[in-house]
Each structure stands twice: as structure tokens, then as C-alpha cells.
Amino acid sequence: MLSSTPTDGGRRVPSAVCPSGELFSGYPLDQAYDEMFLHSGEPRPHCRALVEDLLAASLPQLRQHQTEADKAFLTQGITFTVYGDEAGTERIFPYDLLPRIITAVEWATIDRGLAQRLTAINLFLRDIYHEERILSEGIVPRELVYSCRHYRREMRGVNVHRGTYVSIAGTDLVRLQDGRFVVLEDNLRVPSGVSYMLANREVMKRVFPRLFSQYSVNPIADYGRSLLATLRTLAPPNRSDPTVVVLTPGVGNSAYFEHAFLAREMGVPLVEGRDLLTHDNIVYMRTTSGLRRVDVIYRRVDDDFLDPLAFRPDSRLGVPGLLNAYRAGNVSLGNAIGTGVADDKAIYAYVPDIIRFYLSEDPILPNVDTYLLSREADRQYVLAHLEELVVKAVGESGGYGMLIGPHSTSLEREAFRNKILAEPRNFIAQPTLTFSRAACFTGERIEPRHVDLRPYVLYGDRVTIVPGGLTRVALRKGSLVVNSSQGGGSKDTWVLQE
Amino acid sequence: MLLSRVADSLYWIARYLERAEHTARVIEVGLDLGLGRTMASTRGAADRLYASVDVPGAAGGGTERASLLSTALFDVANRNSVAACVTAARENGRQVREEISSDMWEQLNALFLAVRQLQSTIDRDARQRSLCRTVIEGIHLFQGITDATMGHGEGWQYLQAGRFIERAGSTAGLLDRFLIDGATQDDGRLESIYWVGLLRSCCALEAYCRHYTADVRPERVTEFLLLNADFPRSVRFAAARVESAVLALARASGRGAGGRTDRLVGRLHASLDYGQVDEILSDNPQAYLTGISRQCAQVHAALYQTYIAYPIESAIPA
């Protein structure tokens, strides 16, 4: 049980402990938290049934399952579009066979922590676009908010119905060595990936029905209904039976599958900008029975592209006049315009203070320590320790604009040093985290890979968090980047019932 | 309630699939006829079949024929090729993913993937034949799934309208090709092979035989493909379906009956309901068939004007 000497390919994995079984040969257990095994090499109690099943399975069986799963994604057309790739523009999002299991106790903390965080963030957004109490009291620096690329002056003094700025969030969590979950970033504009969460579960049930039935896993299939209920709470007052639509940039967008998927799950129309028009500050869609009024738009289009009259004039994805209709209160948007301030990576550093300020509570889910490069002392420290730290551009997402110190060359560090000195406000730094690893099937054996977790939070009458989320996997061995655009995949995420 | 853009996509899914199926069937029959290369009229039949799907001169045989057929089947740059039509149908399906059932989408996607895989098959003859079969069967399956899993409401009626407008046009076009100088063929035996080819490419040989016995005569073939009320690939049958779809669309949109589209399609249907084959043939069959195609185009234009591409000014609430 405790030792095994991997002989495959002459590689020796420098690990003293290793789970038993052929499939697990060479499975390293070191300082990173392993989602499946204890340090002793024993399976964690809630993973025992899964490990036993895997030990009983053969390599060809697992490969067969993998083929089935891949085929299911392909025939369902669950694909994403790779930008800048002419030949095969659609690809399936790599799916790992093995589920990642989260216990009820762990989930309870996540659930409370995210509800708290989003409540505070909505209060913060309302405040910075109205009274600015938090800025006047000096909790968050005024210039940090005003200099944020996603701050929208157009939203000053606009009353957002119920003060719900963010109705749909996808917050990225990682688990550290001690097993605690921490928040890595908030996605408060148009978080994506929820369709993969739902599709992964469907494929899992198809491929591993027996394994699935051995556990009591919380169902997640209700997401569509919850999303619709959340969006309906946004409807302007006096619209008793509101018309909800999903606004997509169109079939060329990398997340188009998801937009169509959500529209279908909710049973509402999927519209493009060209289907909508405004007249007298009211938004209509063009139907076969004439024009029909639209009340709530779940928009999967960024602020910049929403309204060519107000934002980027070259955008053809949006609806001319939408901002005015929105300000007039005749149509609601989920999420509101200007929510990107709160997921700016520099503002992120203040979220614990934001929670304390509005709720007088301590944050339940901690942040990762963050250095703001606009602060003199932080900057000195970071520039001296670039090879240990991860530096991120504040307005970027998708794993772009990042320097991972320990994996970087001196040339890359030099380039980043110059960028930081040119625009310190644009960067933050964080310690390189050893985040947890989950067992993955590589096609040859089972090996651990780094994972994160993105639960999806809905904020309507109340906070609804579907028990589950998207576990993203850095499929390249040793890699810390989980983004689909950079070689990431995903796996089904089980939250167990009590 | 249906978005105009969605109605447009549904209509074109059906049209493109109908076009793909028609071309695949015609080429399948043509390949079969082409096997007996010695007989002049067999070649003539294949020639006309190919000409009706825009592959003129392909019946000659040899490499040239094969590559012309490849263009008609696989070349995505040729907008009417089978592969291009299937791709376009699937692309339209992708844009209305939330309106059609998952089963429909999966079948459409599976068909697209199958066609794409066949494109890379090495053996050209096998590739051409199996493409035809795959497409015909795949589309039948799609139609069955559509009827069984999608509500027969407004969206479904757009699929119906697209499918049958396309069908009326392609059957009329095919007949046109065969009537050009069909009456002046040589002896009876060869001539019947020629007309049998036409019937087969409309999937109509067995139905014809049950109706008229195996005695194949040009005027009967024309009557059957043009004026038969019950055969699903006849022009009259297709016109009846277009009419019922158009009337259903008028009801569903709350615009009421009696609009321009209704009148155009009603006129087309009535002229086929009461048409006489001897009069059509003795008068000017070409002009008659061209007239059918023109009326189909008018119905299409009126449908778009009313429901899909209407001017906004006419629709803004007072």
C-alpha cells in the first residue's frame, strides 16, 4: 500500500506514498491537497466507493468509457469555438471521466461564503454608483474605482431594480494545502461554463450509471428553472408576465452553445442584437406576429458591445438605444451594466473589507493574499520576488495576461517588470498557490491534476447556489492553468447529501 | 410567437435538407443508370438527371464525370452541393438550437459529421454511393424525429413550408428537363428505361406501378408527378402542403386569412387540383412548369414580406 516502484517508461516518480493498484502506479502524493487520497495513500472516506470501483475497472474499460463520453459531447454538439483556428473551428471541451467529490460539510461553508460575498458586492455596486459611502470613508480608494476599466459613468445615479446589479455570478475557488477553499476571482460580468456543469452531469449518468447510484449526489438539473425565476425578479414593476430573453453575440461566439442551451432550459427566446430594436425607450423583438415587448434581457454580451450609441460605435452585436431604455427603467439587464468594477482584480483585494463594511461580518471564504502594484511598498516587494509570484493584469480573464513566476524565464520576467512599471494600476500579484489536485484519467493511468471550482450563484429574491459547479482541470501535467483556451478541461462535480 | 430570424432559419433548414435529399437521390439513380453505359437512352436519362441538379455533361463517363459528380456531392464551394446543403442546414439548426428538440439537433449534427467523415474516404465510387445513401436515410430520420418530437406549432409549419416549396420546385424542374424533347425518343423499350429513371429519382416507381400498372408512358408519368393528389413527391401534393402550412402560419401569427401569401398559394394549388395533363402537354408544358416555379418563388417572397422581412415602420405600435 505504501510504496510502489513505477517502472513505466523508465520514469521514477519521486514519491514515497502512492495508492495501490495498477491504474494508480506512479500516482504522486506530496504537499498539494489531493481530492481523492489522504497523505497515507488511503482514499478519503467519501471517495472509498469510487476508488474501489476504479480498482475493479480495467484500462480498456476506462478507455471505452472515455470514448463514449467524447462521442456524446460531439454528437450533442457541445463544443466551443476556437478563435483563430480556420480548419476545425469547433472543439469539444476536454472531459475527464472521474468525478470530483465535495462533502456536504465542505459545501455548506462554500454556500454561506458565496451568499455573503455576493450580498456585499451588490451593496458595494449600488453604493459606488450612488452615495459612495465606502469611498468617502476611505475603505476603498476612490481613484482605484474611477480608474477601473469597467467602471461605467453612465450608471451614476441609475436606479437598478431591487439594487440587484449582479444576478448571475461564477466565482472561482481553489483549495489550498490545508484543505480550505479560498476565492481566486469573482466573475461578475458574463460568467460562462454552467452548461458544461450540466452537460458533464448528463454524460456522467450515461457513462457511469452504477457508480452514480452508489452515492447520494445533490441534483443540479434545476439550474434552468432557478435562472428563469431569478431573471423574472428583475422585471420592471407593473410587468406582470415579463418576457425574458437571452441575448447572444451570435453563432460565432465561443460560448454560443451555452447561450442556446440556457435559452432552451428556460424555454425563452434566444435573440441576437439584430432581433431587437428600441422605440420610445422600449425594447421590442421582431417576431412573425409583429413586434413584441421585451422586459428582461439575460445578456451574454459585454458592456462594451451592448449599445453602439452609448459604448463602442463599431459594435454590431448590440441594440442601438438599449442604454436609454435601460435607464428609463423599461427593460432590465442581468447582469446590470458596470458590474465589472467589482471583479477587477485590484478591487478583489478589497472584497474582505467590503464584506466587513456593509455586513459587519467577517468573510467566510478568505481571499488569496494580494499585492496591489499601485501601492509603493507592495510594488517594491513584488519586483524583488517576481520568480516566486503570480502576476495578473487586472482587467483580463481567461488566463491571459499572466506571469507565473516559478514557471517563467528571465526574459518574460523582464517584460513584465517593464509593463508593471509603465502601468502599476493594471497589475496585481499573488503568491504561487499550490492548489489541490484531483485524480484524472489520462488514457494510460490515473494521475492527479490541478483543479479549481466555479460554483454558479444566482441572486434574485434570495441567493440560490446550485450544489455543484464546474471543476476545471489543468490537463497538462504540472500546469496550473485551467482555462479552456489554454489546455484546460473539466470534470463532473458531485456535492454529496448529508 | 416566433422570432422572425428563427422562422427564417427553420424554413431554410427544411429547404436545404430537401435540396440535399433531392440531389442525392437523383445522383444515386444516375450512378445506377450510368452502369449500363452502352445504351444511348440510358445515358440520355442520366444526362437529364444530372442536368436537373446542375451537373451538365456528367453522364459521359470516365474521370470527368466522376469529378463533376464529386462537385455536386462534396464541393462546399458549390452552394447547392449535397455537403454544402447539409452544412447550411446544420448551421441554421445551430442558430435555432433552442427552438428545435435535442433529438432533432443531434440527428442533424450526426448527419453533418457523417458527411464530413465521408468526404475523407479514399475510394471515390464507394464514397459517392454511400454519401447518397447516408444523406437520404439521415434526412428521413430527421423528418421522422421532427414530426415525433417537435410541437406541430408555428415553428413546425415553417419547416413544412420550406420543405414543400423546395420539393414542388425540384420536382417541377426535374420534369421540365425530361419533357424538353422526351416525346421524340426512339423505340418504346429504351424510352421506358428513360422514364423509369425519372420515376425512380422521385422515389415514385412503385407508387406509379400500383396506380397505372408497370406500363410506363410519358403522359402518365407527367400526370403522376405533377397532378397526383396522394403521392408525397408530386407537385400537387407539395402545393397542398405549402397551402396548409401558409394558412396555419396566418392563424398562428394572428394576421388572419386572405393575405397575399394565402391567395398566391391557393391559386397554385387550385391550378394543380383542376389541371388536365392532356391540355398541359398539348399546350406548352415548358411554360407550364416554368410557371409553377415562378409561383413558388412568389409564395416564398410573400411569406418573407409578411412574417420575416417586414418593414419596421409598418409594425411599430401606435
PDB file of N, CA and C in Angstrom, chain B residues 164-215:
ATOM      1  N   PHE B 164     -41.755  21.822 -48.521  1.00  0.00           N
ATOM      2  CA  PHE B 164     -42.629  21.559 -49.666  1.00  0.00           C
ATOM      3  C   PHE B 164     -42.517  22.608 -50.769  1.00  0.00           C
ATOM      4  N   ILE B 165     -42.132  23.814 -50.436  1.00  0.00           N
ATOM      5  CA  ILE B 165     -41.862  24.778 -51.515  1.00  0.00           C
ATOM      6  C   ILE B 165     -40.672  24.274 -52.315  1.00  0.00           C
ATOM      7  N   GLU B 166     -39.649  23.826 -51.600  1.00  0.00           N
ATOM      8  CA  GLU B 166     -38.464  23.305 -52.276  1.00  0.00           C
ATOM      9  C   GLU B 166     -38.826  22.078 -53.122  1.00  0.00           C
ATOM     10  N   ARG B 167     -39.655  21.227 -52.558  1.00  0.00           N
ATOM     11  CA  ARG B 167     -39.992  19.995 -53.270  1.00  0.00           C
ATOM     12  C   ARG B 167     -40.795  20.280 -54.534  1.00  0.00           C
ATOM     13  N   ALA B 168     -41.774  21.156 -54.439  1.00  0.00           N
ATOM     14  CA  ALA B 168     -42.580  21.490 -55.617  1.00  0.00           C
ATOM     15  C   ALA B 168     -41.659  21.997 -56.720  1.00  0.00           C
ATOM     16  N   GLY B 169     -40.718  22.861 -56.313  1.00  0.00           N
ATOM     17  CA  GLY B 169     -39.793  23.417 -57.304  1.00  0.00           C
ATOM     18  C   GLY B 169     -38.893  22.357 -57.900  1.00  0.00           C
ATOM     19  N   SER B 170     -38.363  21.437 -57.083  1.00  0.00           N
ATOM     20  CA  SER B 170     -37.414  20.489 -57.680  1.00  0.00           C
ATOM     21  C   SER B 170     -38.100  19.425 -58.516  1.00  0.00           C
ATOM     22  N   THR B 171     -39.279  18.981 -58.116  1.00  0.00           N
ATOM     23  CA  THR B 171     -39.979  18.008 -58.954  1.00  0.00           C
ATOM     24  C   THR B 171     -40.359  18.646 -60.291  1.00  0.00           C
ATOM     25  N   ALA B 172     -40.838  19.875 -60.223  1.00  0.00           N
ATOM     26  CA  ALA B 172     -41.200  20.567 -61.470  1.00  0.00           C
ATOM     27  C   ALA B 172     -39.966  20.737 -62.355  1.00  0.00           C
ATOM     28  N   GLY B 173     -38.830  21.081 -61.747  1.00  0.00           N
ATOM     29  CA  GLY B 173     -37.603  21.283 -62.517  1.00  0.00           C
ATOM     30  C   GLY B 173     -37.127  20.006 -63.186  1.00  0.00           C
ATOM     31  N   LEU B 174     -37.235  18.905 -62.456  1.00  0.00           N
ATOM     32  CA  LEU B 174     -36.800  17.616 -62.983  1.00  0.00           C
ATOM     33  C   LEU B 174     -37.677  17.209 -64.170  1.00  0.00           C
ATOM     34  N   LEU B 175     -38.960  17.385 -63.996  1.00  0.00           N
ATOM     35  CA  LEU B 175     -39.921  17.045 -65.044  1.00  0.00           C
ATOM     36  C   LEU B 175     -39.645  17.879 -66.294  1.00  0.00           C
ATOM     37  N   ASP B 176     -39.356  19.124 -66.067  1.00  0.00           N
ATOM     38  CA  ASP B 176     -39.043  20.048 -67.148  1.00  0.00           C
ATOM     39  C   ASP B 176     -37.901  19.496 -68.013  1.00  0.00           C
ATOM     40  N   ARG B 177     -36.831  19.058 -67.364  1.00  0.00           N
ATOM     41  CA  ARG B 177     -35.673  18.501 -68.068  1.00  0.00           C
ATOM     42  C   ARG B 177     -36.058  17.317 -68.947  1.00  0.00           C
ATOM     43  N   PHE B 178     -36.946  16.496 -68.435  1.00  0.00           N
ATOM     44  CA  PHE B 178     -37.294  15.272 -69.156  1.00  0.00           C
ATOM     45  C   PHE B 178     -38.294  15.535 -70.272  1.00  0.00           C
ATOM     46  N   LEU B 179     -39.027  16.625 -70.165  1.00  0.00           N
ATOM     47  CA  LEU B 179     -40.031  16.898 -71.182  1.00  0.00           C
ATOM     48  C   LEU B 179     -39.467  17.668 -72.364  1.00  0.00           C
ATOM     49  N   ILE B 180     -38.242  18.200 -72.212  1.00  0.00           N
ATOM     50  CA  ILE B 180     -37.688  19.055 -73.253  1.00  0.00           C
ATOM     51  C   ILE B 180     -37.831  18.433 -74.636  1.00  0.00           C
ATOM     52  N   ASP B 181     -37.310  17.183 -74.788  1.00  0.00           N
ATOM     53  CA  ASP B 181     -37.544  16.510 -76.067  1.00  0.00           C
ATOM     54  C   ASP B 181     -37.850  15.043 -75.828  1.00  0.00           C
ATOM     55  N   GLY B 182     -38.461  14.799 -74.700  1.00  0.00           N
ATOM     56  CA  GLY B 182     -38.765  13.425 -74.301  1.00  0.00           C
ATOM     57  C   GLY B 182     -39.692  12.722 -75.274  1.00  0.00           C
ATOM     58  N   ALA B 183     -40.602  13.473 -75.890  1.00  0.00           N
ATOM     59  CA  ALA B 183     -41.613  12.850 -76.733  1.00  0.00           C
ATOM     60  C   ALA B 183     -41.023  12.274 -78.016  1.00  0.00           C
ATOM     61  N   THR B 184     -39.843  12.707 -78.393  1.00  0.00           N
ATOM     62  CA  THR B 184     -39.288  12.279 -79.675  1.00  0.00           C
ATOM     63  C   THR B 184     -38.259  11.160 -79.525  1.00  0.00           C
ATOM     64  N   GLN B 185     -38.282  10.446 -78.409  1.00  0.00           N
ATOM     65  CA  GLN B 185     -37.339   9.341 -78.252  1.00  0.00           C
ATOM     66  C   GLN B 185     -37.658   8.214 -79.238  1.00  0.00           C
ATOM     67  N   ASP B 186     -36.636   7.344 -79.446  1.00  0.00           N
ATOM     68  CA  ASP B 186     -36.778   6.258 -80.433  1.00  0.00           C
ATOM     69  C   ASP B 186     -37.750   5.157 -79.984  1.00  0.00           C
ATOM     70  N   ASP B 187     -37.278   3.927 -79.930  1.00  0.00           N
ATOM     71  CA  ASP B 187     -38.253   2.861 -79.728  1.00  0.00           C
ATOM     72  C   ASP B 187     -38.705   2.737 -78.271  1.00  0.00           C
ATOM     73  N   GLY B 188     -39.859   2.074 -78.113  1.00  0.00           N
ATOM     74  CA  GLY B 188     -40.554   2.022 -76.833  1.00  0.00           C
ATOM     75  C   GLY B 188     -39.743   1.508 -75.662  1.00  0.00           C
ATOM     76  N   ARG B 189     -38.938   0.459 -75.884  1.00  0.00           N
ATOM     77  CA  ARG B 189     -38.261  -0.183 -74.768  1.00  0.00           C
ATOM     78  C   ARG B 189     -37.250   0.759 -74.115  1.00  0.00           C
ATOM     79  N   LEU B 190     -36.436   1.384 -74.955  1.00  0.00           N
ATOM     80  CA  LEU B 190     -35.450   2.307 -74.417  1.00  0.00           C
ATOM     81  C   LEU B 190     -36.119   3.485 -73.736  1.00  0.00           C
ATOM     82  N   GLU B 191     -37.192   3.947 -74.377  1.00  0.00           N
ATOM     83  CA  GLU B 191     -37.864   5.100 -73.815  1.00  0.00           C
ATOM     84  C   GLU B 191     -38.386   4.825 -72.403  1.00  0.00           C
ATOM     85  N   SER B 192     -38.850   3.619 -72.181  1.00  0.00           N
ATOM     86  CA  SER B 192     -39.391   3.360 -70.853  1.00  0.00           C
ATOM     87  C   SER B 192     -38.279   3.367 -69.798  1.00  0.00           C
ATOM     88  N   ILE B 193     -37.070   2.931 -70.157  1.00  0.00           N
ATOM     89  CA  ILE B 193     -35.966   2.996 -69.193  1.00  0.00           C
ATOM     90  C   ILE B 193     -35.721   4.449 -68.777  1.00  0.00           C
ATOM     91  N   TYR B 194     -35.838   5.301 -69.766  1.00  0.00           N
ATOM     92  CA  TYR B 194     -35.640   6.717 -69.570  1.00  0.00           C
ATOM     93  C   TYR B 194     -36.656   7.297 -68.584  1.00  0.00           C
ATOM     94  N   TRP B 195     -37.900   6.939 -68.761  1.00  0.00           N
ATOM     95  CA  TRP B 195     -38.931   7.446 -67.844  1.00  0.00           C
ATOM     96  C   TRP B 195     -38.901   6.747 -66.489  1.00  0.00           C
ATOM     97  N   VAL B 196     -38.458   5.487 -66.520  1.00  0.00           N
ATOM     98  CA  VAL B 196     -38.324   4.786 -65.243  1.00  0.00           C
ATOM     99  C   VAL B 196     -37.268   5.484 -64.377  1.00  0.00           C
ATOM    100  N   GLY B 197     -36.187   5.941 -65.042  1.00  0.00           N
ATOM    101  CA  GLY B 197     -35.152   6.681 -64.312  1.00  0.00           C
ATOM    102  C   GLY B 197     -35.730   7.900 -63.617  1.00  0.00           C
ATOM    103  N   LEU B 198     -36.593   8.594 -64.339  1.00  0.00           N
ATOM    104  CA  LEU B 198     -37.223   9.777 -63.744  1.00  0.00           C
ATOM    105  C   LEU B 198     -38.073   9.399 -62.533  1.00  0.00           C
ATOM    106  N   LEU B 199     -38.877   8.344 -62.703  1.00  0.00           N
ATOM    107  CA  LEU B 199     -39.742   7.930 -61.599  1.00  0.00           C
ATOM    108  C   LEU B 199     -38.916   7.521 -60.383  1.00  0.00           C
ATOM    109  N   ARG B 200     -37.861   6.775 -60.656  1.00  0.00           N
ATOM    110  CA  ARG B 200     -37.045   6.309 -59.525  1.00  0.00           C
ATOM    111  C   ARG B 200     -36.412   7.476 -58.786  1.00  0.00           C
ATOM    112  N   SER B 201     -35.986   8.472 -59.540  1.00  0.00           N
ATOM    113  CA  SER B 201     -35.327   9.572 -58.856  1.00  0.00           C
ATOM    114  C   SER B 201     -36.316  10.400 -58.043  1.00  0.00           C
ATOM    115  N   CYS B 202     -37.606  10.153 -58.230  1.00  0.00           N
ATOM    116  CA  CYS B 202     -38.595  10.780 -57.350  1.00  0.00           C
ATOM    117  C   CYS B 202     -39.153   9.741 -56.383  1.00  0.00           C
ATOM    118  N   CYS B 203     -38.508   8.593 -56.316  1.00  0.00           N
ATOM    119  CA  CYS B 203     -38.944   7.552 -55.395  1.00  0.00           C
ATOM    120  C   CYS B 203     -40.345   7.077 -55.757  1.00  0.00           C
ATOM    121  N   ALA B 204     -40.708   7.194 -57.052  1.00  0.00           N
ATOM    122  CA  ALA B 204     -42.109   7.072 -57.417  1.00  0.00           C
ATOM    123  C   ALA B 204     -42.432   5.824 -58.228  1.00  0.00           C
ATOM    124  N   LEU B 205     -41.419   5.007 -58.504  1.00  0.00           N
ATOM    125  CA  LEU B 205     -41.677   3.905 -59.427  1.00  0.00           C
ATOM    126  C   LEU B 205     -42.743   2.953 -58.890  1.00  0.00           C
ATOM    127  N   GLU B 206     -42.601   2.538 -57.643  1.00  0.00           N
ATOM    128  CA  GLU B 206     -43.544   1.567 -57.098  1.00  0.00           C
ATOM    129  C   GLU B 206     -44.949   2.173 -57.001  1.00  0.00           C
ATOM    130  N   ALA B 207     -44.990   3.391 -56.538  1.00  0.00           N
ATOM    131  CA  ALA B 207     -46.307   4.032 -56.395  1.00  0.00           C
ATOM    132  C   ALA B 207     -46.964   4.181 -57.767  1.00  0.00           C
ATOM    133  N   TYR B 208     -46.154   4.510 -58.758  1.00  0.00           N
ATOM    134  CA  TYR B 208     -46.681   4.646 -60.118  1.00  0.00           C
ATOM    135  C   TYR B 208     -47.266   3.323 -60.594  1.00  0.00           C
ATOM    136  N   CYS B 209     -46.484   2.262 -60.394  1.00  0.00           N
ATOM    137  CA  CYS B 209     -46.925   0.948 -60.865  1.00  0.00           C
ATOM    138  C   CYS B 209     -48.242   0.535 -60.235  1.00  0.00           C
ATOM    139  N   ARG B 210     -48.385   0.820 -58.952  1.00  0.00           N
ATOM    140  CA  ARG B 210     -49.631   0.456 -58.303  1.00  0.00           C
ATOM    141  C   ARG B 210     -50.797   1.261 -58.887  1.00  0.00           C
ATOM    142  N   HIS B 211     -50.501   2.444 -59.308  1.00  0.00           N
ATOM    143  CA  HIS B 211     -51.559   3.309 -59.813  1.00  0.00           C
ATOM    144  C   HIS B 211     -51.905   3.015 -61.271  1.00  0.00           C
ATOM    145  N   TYR B 212     -50.853   2.819 -62.103  1.00  0.00           N
ATOM    146  CA  TYR B 212     -51.084   2.671 -63.546  1.00  0.00           C
ATOM    147  C   TYR B 212     -50.639   1.334 -64.115  1.00  0.00           C
ATOM    148  N   THR B 213     -50.215   0.406 -63.291  1.00  0.00           N
ATOM    149  CA  THR B 213     -49.510  -0.820 -63.716  1.00  0.00           C
ATOM    150  C   THR B 213     -48.129  -0.434 -64.246  1.00  0.00           C
ATOM    151  N   ALA B 214     -47.337  -1.443 -64.608  1.00  0.00           N
ATOM    152  CA  ALA B 214     -45.946  -1.185 -64.984  1.00  0.00           C
ATOM    153  C   ALA B 214     -45.799  -0.626 -66.399  1.00  0.00           C
ATOM    154  N   ASP B 215     -46.880  -0.316 -67.000  1.00  0.00           N
ATOM    155  CA  ASP B 215     -46.859   0.269 -68.335  1.00  0.00           C
ATOM    156  C   ASP B 215     -46.490   1.753 -68.211  1.00  0.00           C
TER     157      ASP B 215
END
